[in-house]
Short mmCIF file of C-alpha atoms in Angstrom, two decimals:
data_model
loop_
_atom_site.label_atom_id
_atom_site.label_comp_id
_atom_site.label_asym_id
_atom_site.label_seq_id
_atom_site.Cartn_x
_atom_site.Cartn_y
_atom_site.Cartn_z
CA UNK A 245 -38.69 2.73 -6.36
CA UNK A 246 -40.54 0.18 -4.29
CA UNK A 247 -40.94 -3.47 -5.04
CA UNK A 248 -43.50 -4.23 -7.67
CA UNK A 249 -44.76 -7.71 -8.30
CA UNK A 250 -45.87 -9.02 -11.66
CA UNK A 251 -47.79 -12.15 -10.82
CA UNK A 252 -48.37 -12.95 -14.48
CA UNK A 253 -44.70 -13.11 -15.15
CA UNK A 254 -44.19 -15.28 -12.12
CA UNK A 255 -41.22 -13.23 -11.01
CA UNK A 256 -40.96 -9.99 -9.07
CA UNK A 257 -40.17 -6.87 -11.10
CA UNK A 258 -37.23 -4.60 -10.70
CA UNK A 259 -36.72 -3.57 -7.11
CA UNK A 260 -34.86 -0.52 -5.88
CA UNK A 261 -31.94 -2.79 -5.09
CA UNK A 262 -31.99 -4.11 -8.62
CA UNK A 263 -32.08 -0.62 -10.07
CA UNK A 264 -29.21 0.54 -7.88
CA UNK A 265 -26.97 -2.41 -8.60
CA UNK A 266 -27.74 -2.34 -12.32
CA UNK A 267 -26.97 1.38 -12.51
CA UNK A 268 -23.74 0.96 -10.55
CA UNK A 269 -22.84 -2.05 -12.65
CA UNK A 270 -23.32 -0.11 -15.90
CA UNK A 271 -21.31 2.81 -14.54
CA UNK A 272 -18.55 0.43 -13.46
CA UNK A 273 -18.53 -1.28 -16.84
CA UNK A 274 -18.18 2.11 -18.54
CA UNK A 275 -15.35 3.09 -16.22
CA UNK A 276 -13.54 -0.20 -16.74
CA UNK A 277 -13.83 0.16 -20.51
CA UNK A 278 -12.62 3.77 -20.25
CA UNK A 279 -9.69 2.59 -18.14
CA UNK A 280 -8.80 -0.04 -20.75
CA UNK A 281 -8.95 2.57 -23.51
CA UNK A 282 -6.80 4.89 -21.40
CA UNK A 283 -4.33 2.06 -20.77
CA UNK A 284 -3.76 1.60 -24.49
CA UNK A 285 -2.23 5.09 -24.65
CA UNK A 286 0.20 4.63 -21.79
CA UNK A 287 3.20 4.11 -24.07
CA UNK A 288 2.63 7.29 -26.05
CA UNK A 289 2.00 9.36 -22.94
CA UNK A 290 5.09 7.85 -21.35
CA UNK A 291 7.28 8.93 -24.26
CA UNK A 292 5.75 12.40 -24.35
CA UNK A 293 6.08 12.83 -20.61
CA UNK A 294 9.73 11.76 -20.69
CA UNK A 295 10.45 14.56 -23.13
CA UNK A 296 8.41 17.08 -21.15
CA UNK A 297 9.71 16.34 -17.67
CA UNK A 298 13.48 16.81 -17.96
CA UNK A 299 13.93 13.08 -18.15
CA UNK A 300 17.09 11.46 -19.42
CA UNK A 301 16.26 7.81 -20.16
CA UNK A 302 18.32 4.97 -18.75
CA UNK A 303 20.38 7.01 -16.31
CA UNK A 304 18.60 6.24 -13.14
CA UNK A 305 20.78 4.89 -10.33
CA UNK A 306 17.71 3.38 -8.68
CA UNK A 307 16.64 1.45 -11.75
CA UNK A 308 13.79 3.72 -12.69
CA UNK A 309 13.00 4.40 -16.28
CA UNK A 310 14.21 7.94 -16.24
CA UNK A 311 16.28 10.34 -14.23
CA UNK A 312 15.19 13.92 -13.91
CA UNK A 313 17.78 16.64 -13.63
CA UNK A 314 16.99 17.28 -9.93
CA UNK A 315 17.30 13.55 -9.24
CA UNK A 316 20.71 13.42 -10.90
CA UNK A 317 21.88 16.56 -9.08
CA UNK A 318 20.79 15.06 -5.78
CA UNK A 319 22.60 11.79 -6.51
CA UNK A 320 25.74 13.70 -7.47
CA UNK A 321 25.63 15.73 -4.25
CA UNK A 322 25.03 12.58 -2.22
CA UNK A 323 28.09 10.98 -3.80
CA UNK A 324 30.31 14.03 -3.38
CA UNK A 325 29.40 15.11 0.14
CA UNK A 326 31.05 12.31 2.17
CA UNK A 327 34.20 12.40 0.01
CA UNK A 328 34.56 16.15 0.43
CA UNK A 329 34.07 15.85 4.16
CA UNK A 330 36.73 13.15 4.42
CA UNK A 331 39.20 15.16 2.33
CA UNK A 332 38.65 18.27 4.46
CA UNK A 333 39.27 16.29 7.64
CA UNK A 334 42.47 14.71 6.25
CA UNK A 335 43.74 18.06 4.97
CA UNK A 336 43.18 19.63 8.39
CA UNK A 337 45.06 16.76 10.05
CA UNK A 338 47.97 17.21 7.65
CA UNK A 339 48.11 21.00 8.18
CA UNK A 340 48.15 20.51 11.95
CA UNK A 341 51.08 18.08 11.83
CA UNK A 342 53.20 19.08 8.84
CA UNK A 343 55.47 21.19 11.07
CA UNK A 344 56.59 18.65 13.65
CA UNK A 345 55.03 15.17 13.32
CA UNK A 346 56.23 13.41 10.17
CA UNK A 347 54.51 10.08 10.88
CA UNK A 348 51.14 11.66 11.71
CA UNK A 349 51.31 13.99 8.68
CA UNK A 350 52.14 11.03 6.42
CA UNK A 351 49.23 9.05 7.88
CA UNK A 352 46.92 11.98 7.13
CA UNK A 353 48.22 12.14 3.56
CA UNK A 354 47.78 8.37 3.13
CA UNK A 355 44.16 8.70 4.25
CA UNK A 356 43.76 11.60 1.83
CA UNK A 357 45.08 9.47 -1.03
CA UNK A 358 42.58 6.74 -0.17
CA UNK A 359 39.74 9.28 -0.12
CA UNK A 360 40.83 10.79 -3.43
CA UNK A 361 41.01 7.36 -5.10
CA UNK A 362 37.60 6.43 -3.71
CA UNK A 363 36.20 9.67 -5.10
CA UNK A 364 37.75 8.83 -8.47
CA UNK A 365 36.07 5.42 -8.48
CA UNK A 366 32.72 6.95 -7.55
CA UNK A 367 33.02 9.55 -10.30
CA UNK A 368 33.93 6.89 -12.84
CA UNK A 369 30.90 4.82 -11.85
CA UNK A 370 28.45 7.74 -11.80
CA UNK A 371 25.96 7.61 -14.70
CA UNK A 372 26.68 11.02 -16.20
CA UNK A 373 24.65 11.73 -19.33
CA UNK A 374 26.66 11.88 -22.56
CA UNK A 375 26.68 15.68 -22.59
CA UNK A 376 28.34 15.86 -19.16
CA UNK A 377 30.62 12.82 -19.47
CA UNK A 378 33.56 14.70 -21.12
CA UNK A 379 33.52 17.35 -18.37
CA UNK A 380 33.38 14.62 -15.75
CA UNK A 381 36.32 12.89 -17.42
CA UNK A 382 38.37 16.08 -16.91
CA UNK A 383 37.47 16.02 -13.22
CA UNK A 384 38.46 12.36 -12.92
CA UNK A 385 41.83 13.04 -14.55
CA UNK A 386 42.51 16.07 -12.35
CA UNK A 387 41.58 14.03 -9.30
CA UNK A 388 43.91 11.20 -10.39
CA UNK A 389 46.78 13.67 -10.81
CA UNK A 390 46.14 15.08 -7.35
CA UNK A 391 46.00 11.59 -5.83
CA UNK A 392 49.30 10.65 -7.48
CA UNK A 393 50.97 13.79 -6.18
CA UNK A 394 49.57 13.31 -2.69
CA UNK A 395 50.81 9.70 -2.70
CA UNK A 396 54.28 10.91 -3.67
CA UNK A 397 54.14 13.49 -0.89
CA UNK A 398 53.07 10.84 1.60
CA UNK A 399 56.20 8.84 0.77
CA UNK A 400 58.52 11.71 1.82
CA UNK A 401 61.30 10.85 4.23
CA UNK A 402 61.55 14.22 5.97
CA UNK A 403 59.35 17.11 6.99
CA UNK A 404 61.24 19.47 4.68
CA UNK A 405 60.72 17.16 1.72
CA UNK A 406 57.06 16.75 2.74
CA UNK A 407 56.42 20.50 2.78
CA UNK A 408 58.19 20.98 -0.55
CA UNK A 409 55.17 19.33 -2.23
CA UNK A 410 52.67 21.77 -0.72
CA UNK A 411 52.66 24.25 -3.57
CA UNK A 412 52.27 21.54 -6.25
CA UNK A 413 49.47 19.91 -4.28
CA UNK A 414 47.72 23.26 -3.90
CA UNK A 415 47.85 23.74 -7.69
CA UNK A 416 46.52 20.22 -8.26
CA UNK A 417 43.80 20.86 -5.72
CA UNK A 418 42.84 24.11 -7.46
CA UNK A 419 42.62 22.23 -10.77
CA UNK A 420 40.26 19.69 -9.16
CA UNK A 421 38.13 22.49 -7.69
CA UNK A 422 37.87 24.17 -11.12
CA UNK A 423 36.79 20.91 -12.74
CA UNK A 424 34.33 20.30 -9.94
CA UNK A 425 32.70 23.68 -10.51
CA UNK A 426 32.34 22.88 -14.22
CA UNK A 427 30.73 19.51 -13.48
CA UNK A 428 28.51 21.03 -10.80
CA UNK A 429 27.28 23.68 -13.24
CA UNK A 430 26.62 21.05 -15.91
CA UNK A 431 24.76 18.80 -13.47
CA UNK A 432 22.64 21.66 -12.14
CA UNK A 433 21.71 22.84 -15.63
CA UNK A 434 18.65 21.37 -17.42
CA UNK A 435 19.51 18.23 -19.31
CA UNK A 436 20.17 18.71 -23.02
CA UNK A 437 17.12 18.11 -25.16
CA UNK A 438 14.73 18.64 -22.27
CA UNK B 62 -2.53 -40.27 4.18
CA UNK B 63 -4.06 -38.37 7.04
CA UNK B 64 -7.65 -39.15 7.77
CA UNK B 65 -9.82 -36.10 7.50
CA UNK B 66 -12.46 -35.59 10.08
CA UNK B 67 -15.41 -33.33 10.34
CA UNK B 68 -15.92 -32.10 13.83
CA UNK B 69 -19.49 -31.47 14.91
CA UNK B 70 -20.44 -27.81 14.66
CA UNK B 71 -20.82 -26.63 18.23
CA UNK B 72 -22.81 -23.61 17.19
CA UNK B 73 -24.26 -22.91 13.82
CA UNK B 74 -25.94 -19.72 14.85
CA UNK B 75 -23.66 -17.83 12.49
CA UNK B 76 -25.40 -19.46 9.58
CA UNK B 77 -28.78 -18.46 10.92
CA UNK B 78 -27.43 -15.01 11.66
CA UNK B 79 -26.50 -14.65 8.05
CA UNK B 80 -29.71 -15.95 6.56
CA UNK B 81 -32.06 -14.33 9.00
CA UNK B 82 -30.27 -11.14 9.89
CA UNK B 83 -31.87 -7.89 8.82
CA UNK B 84 -30.24 -6.36 5.80
CA UNK B 85 -29.47 -3.25 7.78
CA UNK B 86 -29.93 -2.08 11.34
CA UNK B 87 -33.23 -0.57 10.37
CA UNK B 88 -33.86 -2.66 7.32
CA UNK B 89 -36.14 -5.60 6.76
CA UNK B 90 -35.40 -9.10 5.71
CA UNK B 91 -37.66 -11.21 3.51
CA UNK B 92 -40.62 -12.15 5.63
CA UNK B 93 -40.77 -15.75 4.44
CA UNK B 94 -39.14 -17.84 7.13
CA UNK B 95 -36.50 -20.14 5.78
CA UNK B 96 -35.82 -23.67 6.83
CA UNK B 97 -32.96 -24.22 9.25
CA UNK B 98 -29.56 -24.45 7.59
CA UNK B 99 -29.21 -28.11 8.46
CA UNK B 100 -32.46 -29.17 6.75
CA UNK B 101 -31.85 -32.39 4.85
CA UNK B 102 -32.05 -32.15 1.05
CA UNK B 103 -34.67 -34.92 1.08
CA UNK B 104 -37.15 -32.66 2.84
CA UNK B 105 -36.60 -30.05 0.16
CA UNK B 106 -37.39 -32.56 -2.56
CA UNK B 107 -40.60 -33.54 -0.86
CA UNK B 108 -41.78 -29.96 -0.65
CA UNK B 109 -41.39 -29.37 -4.38
CA UNK B 110 -39.43 -26.79 -6.29
CA UNK B 111 -40.44 -23.60 -4.61
CA UNK B 112 -38.40 -20.53 -3.81
CA UNK B 113 -37.87 -21.87 -0.32
CA UNK B 114 -36.38 -25.02 -1.80
CA UNK B 115 -33.89 -23.03 -3.77
CA UNK B 116 -32.98 -21.25 -0.61
CA UNK B 117 -32.54 -24.51 1.24
CA UNK B 118 -30.44 -26.00 -1.54
CA UNK B 119 -28.38 -22.88 -1.74
CA UNK B 120 -27.85 -22.79 1.99
CA UNK B 121 -26.82 -26.43 2.01
CA UNK B 122 -24.40 -25.82 -0.85
CA UNK B 123 -22.91 -22.77 0.81
CA UNK B 124 -22.52 -24.38 4.16
CA UNK B 125 -20.52 -27.13 2.47
CA UNK B 126 -17.64 -24.72 1.91
CA UNK B 127 -17.70 -23.67 5.53
CA UNK B 128 -17.92 -27.31 6.56
CA UNK B 129 -15.02 -28.18 4.29
CA UNK B 130 -13.01 -25.46 5.97
CA UNK B 131 -13.84 -26.92 9.38
CA UNK B 132 -12.21 -30.24 8.49
CA UNK B 133 -8.99 -31.12 10.33
CA UNK B 134 -5.86 -32.47 8.77
CA UNK B 135 -2.81 -33.89 10.44
CA UNK B 136 0.34 -31.81 10.36
CA UNK B 137 3.44 -32.53 12.43
CA UNK B 138 1.64 -34.60 15.00
CA UNK B 139 -1.17 -32.13 15.58
CA UNK B 140 -4.46 -31.56 13.89
CA UNK B 141 -5.07 -28.30 12.12
CA UNK B 142 -8.25 -27.01 10.56
CA UNK B 143 -8.14 -26.13 6.89
CA UNK B 144 -9.74 -22.85 7.85
CA UNK B 145 -6.82 -22.00 10.13
CA UNK B 146 -4.32 -22.51 7.32
CA UNK B 147 -6.40 -20.47 4.89
CA UNK B 148 -6.83 -17.66 7.42
CA UNK B 149 -3.11 -17.55 8.18
CA UNK B 150 -2.25 -17.43 4.48
CA UNK B 151 -4.80 -14.71 3.78
CA UNK B 152 -3.79 -12.75 6.87
CA UNK B 153 -0.04 -12.91 6.27
CA UNK B 154 0.18 -9.93 3.88
CA UNK B 155 -1.45 -7.55 6.37
CA UNK B 156 1.68 -6.84 8.48
CA UNK B 157 3.88 -6.40 5.38
CA UNK B 158 3.68 -2.55 5.48
CA UNK B 159 5.06 -2.62 9.03
CA UNK B 160 7.74 -5.07 7.89
CA UNK B 161 8.75 -2.63 5.13
CA UNK B 162 9.54 0.04 7.75
CA UNK B 163 11.40 -2.32 10.08
CA UNK B 164 14.97 -1.69 8.76
CA UNK B 165 14.50 2.08 9.08
CA UNK B 166 13.21 1.58 12.62
CA UNK B 167 16.09 -0.69 13.63
CA UNK B 168 18.70 1.68 12.20
CA UNK B 169 16.80 4.78 13.41
CA UNK B 170 16.91 6.14 9.88
CA UNK B 171 14.97 9.37 10.32
CA UNK B 172 15.39 10.27 6.65
CA UNK B 173 13.50 7.16 5.50
CA UNK B 174 10.78 7.84 8.04
CA UNK B 175 10.49 11.49 7.08
CA UNK B 176 10.32 10.78 3.35
CA UNK B 177 8.29 7.61 2.96
CA UNK B 178 6.54 6.55 6.14
CA UNK B 179 3.38 8.38 5.04
CA UNK B 180 3.24 6.45 1.81
CA UNK B 181 4.30 3.08 3.19
CA UNK B 182 2.23 2.93 6.37
CA UNK B 183 -0.54 5.23 5.11
CA UNK B 184 -1.10 3.10 2.04
CA UNK B 185 -0.79 -0.01 4.20
CA UNK B 186 -3.56 1.27 6.46
CA UNK B 187 -5.72 1.96 3.39
CA UNK B 188 -5.14 -1.56 2.05
CA UNK B 189 -6.01 -3.10 5.41
CA UNK B 190 -9.13 -0.93 5.71
CA UNK B 191 -10.38 -2.04 2.30
CA UNK B 192 -9.64 -5.70 3.06
CA UNK B 193 -11.46 -5.30 6.36
CA UNK B 194 -14.43 -3.73 4.59
CA UNK B 195 -14.33 -6.40 1.87
CA UNK B 196 -15.34 -9.17 4.25
CA UNK B 197 -19.02 -8.21 4.54
CA UNK B 198 -19.65 -7.95 0.76
CA UNK B 199 -17.91 -11.29 0.25
CA UNK B 200 -20.15 -12.86 2.88
CA UNK B 201 -23.17 -11.37 1.12
CA UNK B 202 -22.05 -12.70 -2.23
CA UNK B 203 -20.75 -16.12 -1.30
CA UNK B 204 -22.72 -16.93 1.84
CA UNK B 205 -19.51 -18.28 3.34
CA UNK B 206 -18.35 -17.28 6.79
CA UNK B 207 -15.05 -19.03 7.29
CA UNK B 208 -13.08 -15.86 6.44
CA UNK B 209 -14.99 -13.53 8.77
CA UNK B 210 -12.20 -13.61 11.44
CA UNK B 211 -9.98 -11.83 8.93
CA UNK B 212 -12.06 -8.68 9.41
CA UNK B 213 -10.75 -8.26 12.94
CA UNK B 214 -7.17 -9.08 11.91
CA UNK B 215 -7.17 -6.58 9.04
CA UNK B 216 -8.75 -4.01 11.35
CA UNK B 217 -6.00 -4.46 13.92
CA UNK B 218 -3.33 -4.18 11.24
CA UNK B 219 -5.01 -1.06 9.87
CA UNK B 220 -4.83 0.45 13.35
CA UNK B 221 -1.17 -0.54 13.73
CA UNK B 222 -0.26 1.02 10.39
CA UNK B 223 -2.21 4.24 10.95
CA UNK B 224 -0.93 4.74 14.51
CA UNK B 225 2.62 3.99 13.35
CA UNK B 226 2.20 6.50 10.54
CA UNK B 227 0.94 9.18 12.94
CA UNK B 228 3.70 8.56 15.49
CA UNK B 229 6.42 8.66 12.85
CA UNK B 230 4.93 11.80 11.28
CA UNK B 231 4.77 13.50 14.68
CA UNK B 232 8.51 12.92 15.11
CA UNK B 233 10.00 13.24 11.65
CA UNK B 234 7.77 15.56 9.58
CA UNK B 235 9.09 19.07 9.02
CA UNK B 236 5.83 20.99 9.39
CA UNK B 237 5.87 23.88 11.85
CA UNK B 238 3.96 23.90 15.12
CA UNK B 239 5.54 21.16 17.21
CA UNK B 240 4.13 17.66 17.53
CA UNK B 241 0.52 18.79 17.05
CA UNK B 242 1.48 20.90 14.06
CA UNK B 243 3.19 17.91 12.50
CA UNK B 244 0.17 15.62 12.85
CA UNK B 245 -2.65 18.15 12.43
CA UNK B 246 -1.10 21.30 11.00
CA UNK B 247 -2.82 20.93 7.64
CA UNK B 248 -6.43 20.06 6.99
CA UNK B 249 -5.58 16.79 5.26
CA UNK B 250 -3.41 15.91 8.26
CA UNK B 251 -6.24 16.80 10.59
CA UNK B 252 -8.42 14.25 8.78
CA UNK B 253 -5.70 11.65 9.29
CA UNK B 254 -5.42 12.66 12.93
CA UNK B 255 -9.18 12.18 13.44
CA UNK B 256 -8.91 8.78 11.77
CA UNK B 257 -6.18 7.73 14.18
CA UNK B 258 -8.11 9.07 17.14
CA UNK B 259 -11.10 6.98 16.07
CA UNK B 260 -9.19 3.84 15.25
CA UNK B 261 -7.62 3.60 18.70
CA UNK B 262 -10.87 3.08 20.65
CA UNK B 263 -12.22 0.83 17.90
CA UNK B 264 -9.21 -1.47 18.05
CA UNK B 265 -9.19 -1.38 21.86
CA UNK B 266 -12.77 -2.66 21.91
CA UNK B 267 -12.34 -5.28 19.21
CA UNK B 268 -12.17 -8.16 21.69
CA UNK B 269 -14.72 -10.49 23.28
CA UNK B 270 -14.41 -8.83 26.68
CA UNK B 271 -15.30 -5.40 25.27
CA UNK B 272 -18.04 -7.00 23.18
CA UNK B 273 -19.60 -8.44 26.35
CA UNK B 274 -19.25 -5.21 28.26
CA UNK B 275 -20.64 -2.97 25.53
CA UNK B 276 -23.46 -5.35 24.68
CA UNK B 277 -25.80 -3.97 22.03
CA UNK B 278 -23.71 -0.81 21.72
CA UNK B 279 -20.63 -2.74 20.61
CA UNK B 280 -21.71 -3.16 17.01
CA UNK B 281 -22.76 0.48 16.76
CA UNK B 282 -19.43 1.51 18.20
CA UNK B 283 -17.54 -0.67 15.73
CA UNK B 284 -19.46 1.01 12.91
CA UNK B 285 -17.30 4.08 13.55
CA UNK B 286 -15.09 2.30 11.04
CA UNK B 287 -17.43 3.77 8.42
CA UNK B 288 -16.57 7.25 9.70
CA UNK B 289 -12.90 6.39 9.19
CA UNK B 290 -13.79 5.25 5.67
CA UNK B 291 -15.42 8.64 5.01
CA UNK B 292 -12.57 10.57 6.61
CA UNK B 293 -10.15 8.72 4.36
CA UNK B 294 -12.03 10.14 1.37
CA UNK B 295 -11.62 13.67 2.78
CA UNK B 296 -7.95 12.97 3.57
CA UNK B 297 -7.21 11.86 0.02
CA UNK B 298 -9.31 14.60 -1.58
CA UNK B 299 -7.47 17.26 0.38
CA UNK B 300 -4.13 15.59 -0.31
CA UNK B 301 -4.43 15.29 -4.06
CA UNK B 302 -7.68 16.93 -5.11
CA UNK B 303 -9.94 15.59 -7.80
CA UNK B 304 -7.53 16.02 -10.68
CA UNK B 305 -4.23 14.51 -11.64
CA UNK B 306 -1.00 16.11 -12.72
CA UNK B 307 0.89 13.79 -15.02
CA UNK B 308 2.61 11.77 -12.42
CA UNK B 309 2.90 14.41 -9.75
CA UNK B 310 0.14 12.67 -7.86
CA UNK B 311 0.36 9.18 -6.52
CA UNK B 312 3.24 6.88 -7.09
CA UNK B 313 3.67 7.57 -10.78
CA UNK B 314 6.88 9.47 -11.41
CA UNK B 315 7.05 12.04 -14.16
CA UNK B 316 6.91 10.12 -17.40
CA UNK B 317 4.94 7.21 -16.03
CA UNK B 318 2.16 7.74 -18.55
CA UNK B 319 -0.68 6.38 -16.41
CA UNK B 320 -1.18 9.20 -13.95
CA UNK B 321 -4.92 8.61 -13.62
CA UNK B 322 -4.38 5.09 -12.29
CA UNK B 323 -2.01 6.46 -9.66
CA UNK B 324 -4.37 9.16 -8.42
CA UNK B 325 -5.13 8.04 -4.89
CA UNK B 326 -8.64 9.46 -4.68
CA UNK B 327 -9.61 7.69 -7.89
CA UNK B 328 -8.22 4.44 -6.50
CA UNK B 329 -10.21 4.99 -3.33
CA UNK B 330 -13.39 5.72 -5.28
CA UNK B 331 -12.99 2.67 -7.53
CA UNK B 332 -12.62 0.41 -4.50
CA UNK B 333 -15.31 2.10 -2.44
CA UNK B 334 -18.00 1.77 -5.10
CA UNK B 335 -18.02 -2.01 -4.73
CA UNK B 336 -17.72 -1.93 -0.95
CA UNK B 337 -20.52 0.63 -0.60
CA UNK B 338 -22.94 -0.80 -3.14
CA UNK B 339 -22.83 -4.29 -1.65
CA UNK B 340 -23.63 -2.78 1.76
CA UNK B 341 -26.81 -1.04 0.71
CA UNK B 342 -29.83 -2.84 2.25
CA UNK B 343 -31.90 -2.84 -0.99
CA UNK B 344 -28.96 -4.32 -2.88
CA UNK B 345 -28.43 -6.97 -0.23
CA UNK B 346 -32.12 -7.82 -0.39
CA UNK B 347 -31.93 -8.03 -4.18
CA UNK B 348 -29.00 -10.44 -3.95
CA UNK B 349 -30.80 -12.64 -1.45
CA UNK B 350 -33.91 -12.64 -3.63
CA UNK B 351 -31.84 -13.82 -6.60
CA UNK B 352 -30.30 -16.48 -4.36
CA UNK B 353 -33.77 -17.65 -3.41
CA UNK B 354 -34.77 -17.82 -7.06
CA UNK B 355 -31.69 -19.87 -7.83
CA UNK B 356 -30.50 -17.16 -10.23
CA UNK B 357 -27.14 -16.50 -8.65
CA UNK B 358 -25.63 -16.18 -12.13
CA UNK B 359 -27.50 -12.88 -12.46
CA UNK B 360 -25.84 -11.61 -9.30
CA UNK B 361 -22.40 -12.59 -10.57
CA UNK B 362 -22.98 -11.00 -13.96
CA UNK B 363 -24.23 -7.78 -12.37
CA UNK B 364 -21.52 -7.59 -9.75
CA UNK B 365 -18.64 -8.51 -12.10
CA UNK B 366 -18.06 -4.99 -13.54
CA UNK B 367 -18.22 -3.42 -10.07
CA UNK B 368 -15.75 -5.99 -8.78
CA UNK B 369 -13.52 -5.44 -11.82
CA UNK B 370 -13.42 -1.73 -11.00
CA UNK B 371 -12.60 -2.59 -7.40
CA UNK B 372 -9.73 -4.79 -8.54
CA UNK B 373 -8.45 -2.08 -10.88
CA UNK B 374 -8.26 0.44 -8.05
CA UNK B 375 -6.90 -2.06 -5.55
CA UNK B 376 -4.13 -3.29 -7.85
CA UNK B 377 -2.75 0.22 -8.16
CA UNK B 378 -2.95 0.77 -4.41
CA UNK B 379 -0.95 -2.45 -4.00
CA UNK B 380 1.46 -1.22 -6.68
CA UNK B 381 1.99 1.93 -4.65
CA UNK B 382 2.44 -0.13 -1.49
CA UNK B 383 5.02 -2.47 -3.00
CA UNK B 384 6.91 0.26 -4.87
CA UNK B 385 7.17 2.62 -1.90
CA UNK B 386 7.52 -0.20 0.60
CA UNK B 387 10.53 -1.76 -1.08
CA UNK B 388 12.17 1.67 -1.34
CA UNK B 389 11.57 2.12 2.39
CA UNK B 390 12.85 -1.37 3.14
CA UNK B 391 16.10 -0.71 1.28
CA UNK B 392 16.29 2.69 3.03
CA UNK B 393 16.35 4.55 -0.26
CA UNK B 394 13.00 6.23 0.23
CA UNK B 395 11.09 7.48 -2.75
CA UNK B 396 9.77 11.01 -2.39
CA UNK B 397 7.49 10.75 -5.44
#
């Protein structure tokens, strides 16, 4: 592997450096060609991997090419969590004041209506896959009914009138909870066709 | 039209350093003494077309690029060297990984740090390390020196990214064992921890004062960068192994279809092959010999596939950096 000179040729022969760089160059050329060949199959592998990895094309909220079921479940939870927290806070404020503070109880109900309508908008905008969309539509309708009832309750002129809505609101709330459980179960289940 | 001027070179020892330096600390350089870099072309003509002439011509041609870079131009009432502009433009991308994490830092978004700081700053440190290591092979190939200051800049940015990564991981990671457990609780983390421990003294001594104080030991000390380079291989091997798992490794999400390109250790290997080969003393000697013979085309032809492989690996590292970095910047971190 040492330098050898060939005076007759007028140029030095292959040195160890030449051998090394030629070998590495050939290896690199092979790898580059292999990479190009591999790159030609990206489309097919992409399609196959979409089918194999619980991917639902064109649903991704972050603009990616596919949404996996866990990704969608996480997005759904992230959307629902703040709304649920707000509704719980408003409901607690209403319960604490429905007995003796009409104005405060009405303010709590007004905030609850706003939270319910915001939740409705978020649900309508959420990219549910076609299989879940009808179930989600039921949830949106139940939520709208509850918001309408809560708005009517918030417009009450007396504490007695205010409390008279409680039972109806509880029923509407139960309907929303039932729909939510259905949607939750659908979102947590593997996507159809996966 | 501003009048361009060429300032006299106060010290051209760098050119001599390049052409006369040994190929390696223990290596040898061609014994034939070369003419000084500033030898006039006329003298070369008189001496005939020998190997030394080729070397002289080559040196003159190469130094022209460096000289061109030394030329001033007028901008806003002051004179700026072309080299300064080129260096600023080439150095600008280096702090981008840190910039990507800035919104999360300003809003104290621990979620973004916990999920994506490793990818954003870790990949940023890798990019800066490779750019830092790229300088020497480019000097070997082109004979130009105007971009050598970038080596220090990329090194400093690599240190900033890696230290930032370690600090963020020590605070936000969810590994057990306290701060030490979070930065060194797993073997791959331990490799990263060693890298950070090495990069701190290296960056602290990357200044003229330390260079003067350390004298002949300074260069040896700075070569610890090669240990970091090796530790990075261990870090990535332990992180992702030698195989790939259809998008589970690297930045490719499931369904990406090009999982091999996203495998970080493969990217590292593709880049390192070029950087390592062009550092080997026999290879450097071979390149210089071809330069002397005036057969630089042979060098370019031979190096082209190795450089193509480097680019292939580097492009996917950059892809990872941009993809994860933008997610971090928008504070919607990607956990892929």
